[in-house]
Amino acid sequence: MQNAKDTFYVALRNRLAILNPARQVEIRGVQRPAILVEEAEAPMKELPNDTFVLRWTAATALEDLPVRLMQLVCEVHYATSGSQPNAGLDRGRAMTEMDRELLDILTPMCAPKMSYTTTPATALATNVFWSEPQLAALETVRDQLLRVASIQVLAFDEPGEA
Amino acid sequence: MSTATIIAPLSLPLIGFRTRAYFAPVNRTSGTPTLFDPAENVTWNYSKPPAPWIDLGWIRNFTRTAESTITDINAGMPAVVKMQTRQKLAATVAFDFTTWSKLTMALATSSQHMNVLAPGNSSVAIGSGAKAAAALPLQATSTANLLYLPSGTSSALVAGSMVVVDEDYTGQIGFVGNPVSAAYVQSATAVGNDPDYIRRVSFNVGRITSIGSDGGLHLAYPLPGGVPSSTMKVQQIIGLLDREGGSFFQEWSALFVVEGVQGERLCFHYPLLQSCAPAAEMTTSMTQSLQMILPSARFSAFPVIDGNDGEQVICYRTYYPSGVALI
């Protein structure tokens, strides 16, 4: 299951880096594509602006198949306050841009599953695949616009997989 | 670089994305379908299929219904089953297209599909469109993407106009239309000797995207029939029309493809499909005031003779397993 989560994150991160190289965030002094996994970072008081934050929530297993099929729910949280030069008045446009980027990096809706516990990463046998996102209504908290997109991420639990 | 294999081949269920439809014309005169050869076409580009296949995009509610029947042959007293025989070979296919176009409308109706030609000066109303404004000849320098009218010709064509390019009707009997048989003319009288009749049903259509400084009409995509012949003329289309009624049945070759999430593919190939239901729509409510309207299609499958063993076949189902699947 961890391989599926890692694969999903890395696939989206790599696609974002190509789609919009300018969308970067500085984490612990390092510039990187502005997408991160919440459970793999230090606890945050509030969502960082202009960054996609992946939060893994529910998980179910389908056991009546030849190979167990794991179904995970990934919530992608993102927020923006717009840009300083525009005094935040462009926050709606900035949110629309993030919506579009998220939809774009989720296509195609599958990626070869990898194990990132080795260097270099090891290719596994199957693909991780996922659903179209369900975009929740926008929320406003002070100067921030916030959105949550929910995605069903599915992967076969391969025999011998850690 | 070698890739570590950590497991033996897996027995996996087929989980697929949506179904995609591809159609190709049938030579109606000879009854020859366009065959999808699963061996030759293993590297088929599903995003850009080879001519004459046309990608019609994702479809919804794809349903295959086998209507073939098998009956027992009994013998003895009391009667016991001695063998089985195939009594009937038949199948239908139904689905909804997600777009409206000349081709999806035509496939979703069981009669001729017509182009509504820009009208001339006739004041006589006709349900399928009044007599058309005169067709314009094309210069020999025209190509599949670029049409040239004779110099000095004035026309109502502008960027955005839809056009049809095909021959005059001059008394032909039988299948007419380029590059697809679009109708069957039983007699010149039946079509009123209308010189525009072939262009009224033709699939050789396009949309003008711009008009060049030399007067050339640039098309958004190449004409399906390729470079126009010297006898072809152009007319403006203002709409697309089908009818409840008529004596013609559309017949096409079809391929439906389900792409699996592990890279496998399931292909259903019907060499001969004829529309078997009148024009109908599937309506999906989106909000209280918005609805999505999709052309519904239903087809009967007809048999072909398989080239390997001479058996009559109406559908081929091919499964291309993924690289890890147990076979």
PDB file of C-alpha atoms in Angstrom, chain A residues 65-67 69 109-110 120 122-130 132 154 156 158-161, chain B residues 1 3-8 10-15 17-18 259-263 322-324:
ATOM      1  CA  LEU A  65     -10.249 -11.150  -6.139  1.00  0.00           C
ATOM      2  CA  PRO A  66      -7.253 -13.288  -7.100  1.00  0.00           C
ATOM      3  CA  VAL A  67      -5.057 -10.476  -5.777  1.00  0.00           C
ATOM      4  CA  LEU A  69      -7.235  -4.723  -4.435  1.00  0.00           C
ATOM      5  CA  MET A 109      -5.297   8.139 -14.614  1.00  0.00           C
ATOM      6  CA  CYS A 110      -2.661   5.489 -14.005  1.00  0.00           C
ATOM      7  CA  PRO A 120      17.206   3.500  -7.881  1.00  0.00           C
ATOM      8  CA  THR A 122      12.316  -0.665  -8.459  1.00  0.00           C
ATOM      9  CA  ALA A 123       9.548  -1.210 -10.972  1.00  0.00           C
ATOM     10  CA  LEU A 124       6.795  -3.484  -9.699  1.00  0.00           C
ATOM     11  CA  ALA A 125       4.454  -5.494 -11.892  1.00  0.00           C
ATOM     12  CA  THR A 126       1.189  -3.568 -11.921  1.00  0.00           C
ATOM     13  CA  ASN A 127      -0.140  -0.068 -12.352  1.00  0.00           C
ATOM     14  CA  VAL A 128      -1.627   2.228  -9.753  1.00  0.00           C
ATOM     15  CA  PHE A 129      -4.829   3.756 -11.083  1.00  0.00           C
ATOM     16  CA  TRP A 130      -7.343   6.278  -9.871  1.00  0.00           C
ATOM     17  CA  GLU A 132     -11.633  11.395 -11.560  1.00  0.00           C
ATOM     18  CA  LEU A 154      -6.523   1.828  -6.398  1.00  0.00           C
ATOM     19  CA  PHE A 156      -3.268  -4.420  -6.436  1.00  0.00           C
ATOM     20  CA  GLU A 158       1.192  -7.737  -5.224  1.00  0.00           C
ATOM     21  CA  PRO A 159       2.421 -10.953  -3.601  1.00  0.00           C
ATOM     22  CA  GLY A 160       5.774 -10.339  -1.990  1.00  0.00           C
ATOM     23  CA  GLU A 161       5.333  -6.602  -2.026  1.00  0.00           C
TER      24      GLU A 161
ATOM     25  CA  MET B   1      18.851  -1.789 -17.708  1.00  0.00           C
ATOM     26  CA  THR B   3      14.124  -4.723 -14.237  1.00  0.00           C
ATOM     27  CA  ALA B   4      13.787  -6.852 -11.160  1.00  0.00           C
ATOM     28  CA  THR B   5      10.804  -9.189 -11.271  1.00  0.00           C
ATOM     29  CA  ILE B   6       9.509  -9.729  -7.771  1.00  0.00           C
ATOM     30  CA  ILE B   7       6.491 -11.839  -8.565  1.00  0.00           C
ATOM     31  CA  ALA B   8       5.226 -14.468 -10.945  1.00  0.00           C
ATOM     32  CA  LEU B  10      -0.642 -12.400 -11.780  1.00  0.00           C
ATOM     33  CA  SER B  11      -4.210 -13.454 -12.300  1.00  0.00           C
ATOM     34  CA  LEU B  12      -5.909 -10.064 -12.379  1.00  0.00           C
ATOM     35  CA  PRO B  13      -9.456  -8.943 -13.020  1.00  0.00           C
ATOM     36  CA  LEU B  14     -10.009  -6.636 -15.971  1.00  0.00           C
ATOM     37  CA  ILE B  15     -10.700  -3.145 -14.731  1.00  0.00           C
ATOM     38  CA  PHE B  17     -11.534   2.822 -18.345  1.00  0.00           C
ATOM     39  CA  ARG B  18     -14.267   3.966 -20.700  1.00  0.00           C
ATOM     40  CA  GLU B 259      -8.429  -0.028 -22.205  1.00  0.00           C
ATOM     41  CA  GLY B 260      -7.567  -1.783 -18.963  1.00  0.00           C
ATOM     42  CA  VAL B 261      -5.813  -0.072 -16.088  1.00  0.00           C
ATOM     43  CA  GLN B 262      -2.872  -2.497 -16.330  1.00  0.00           C
ATOM     44  CA  GLY B 263      -2.317  -1.812 -20.023  1.00  0.00           C
ATOM     45  CA  SER B 322      -0.960  -6.856 -19.924  1.00  0.00           C
ATOM     46  CA  GLY B 323       2.677  -7.741 -19.503  1.00  0.00           C
ATOM     47  CA  VAL B 324       2.130  -9.282 -16.076  1.00  0.00           C
TER      48      VAL B 324
END
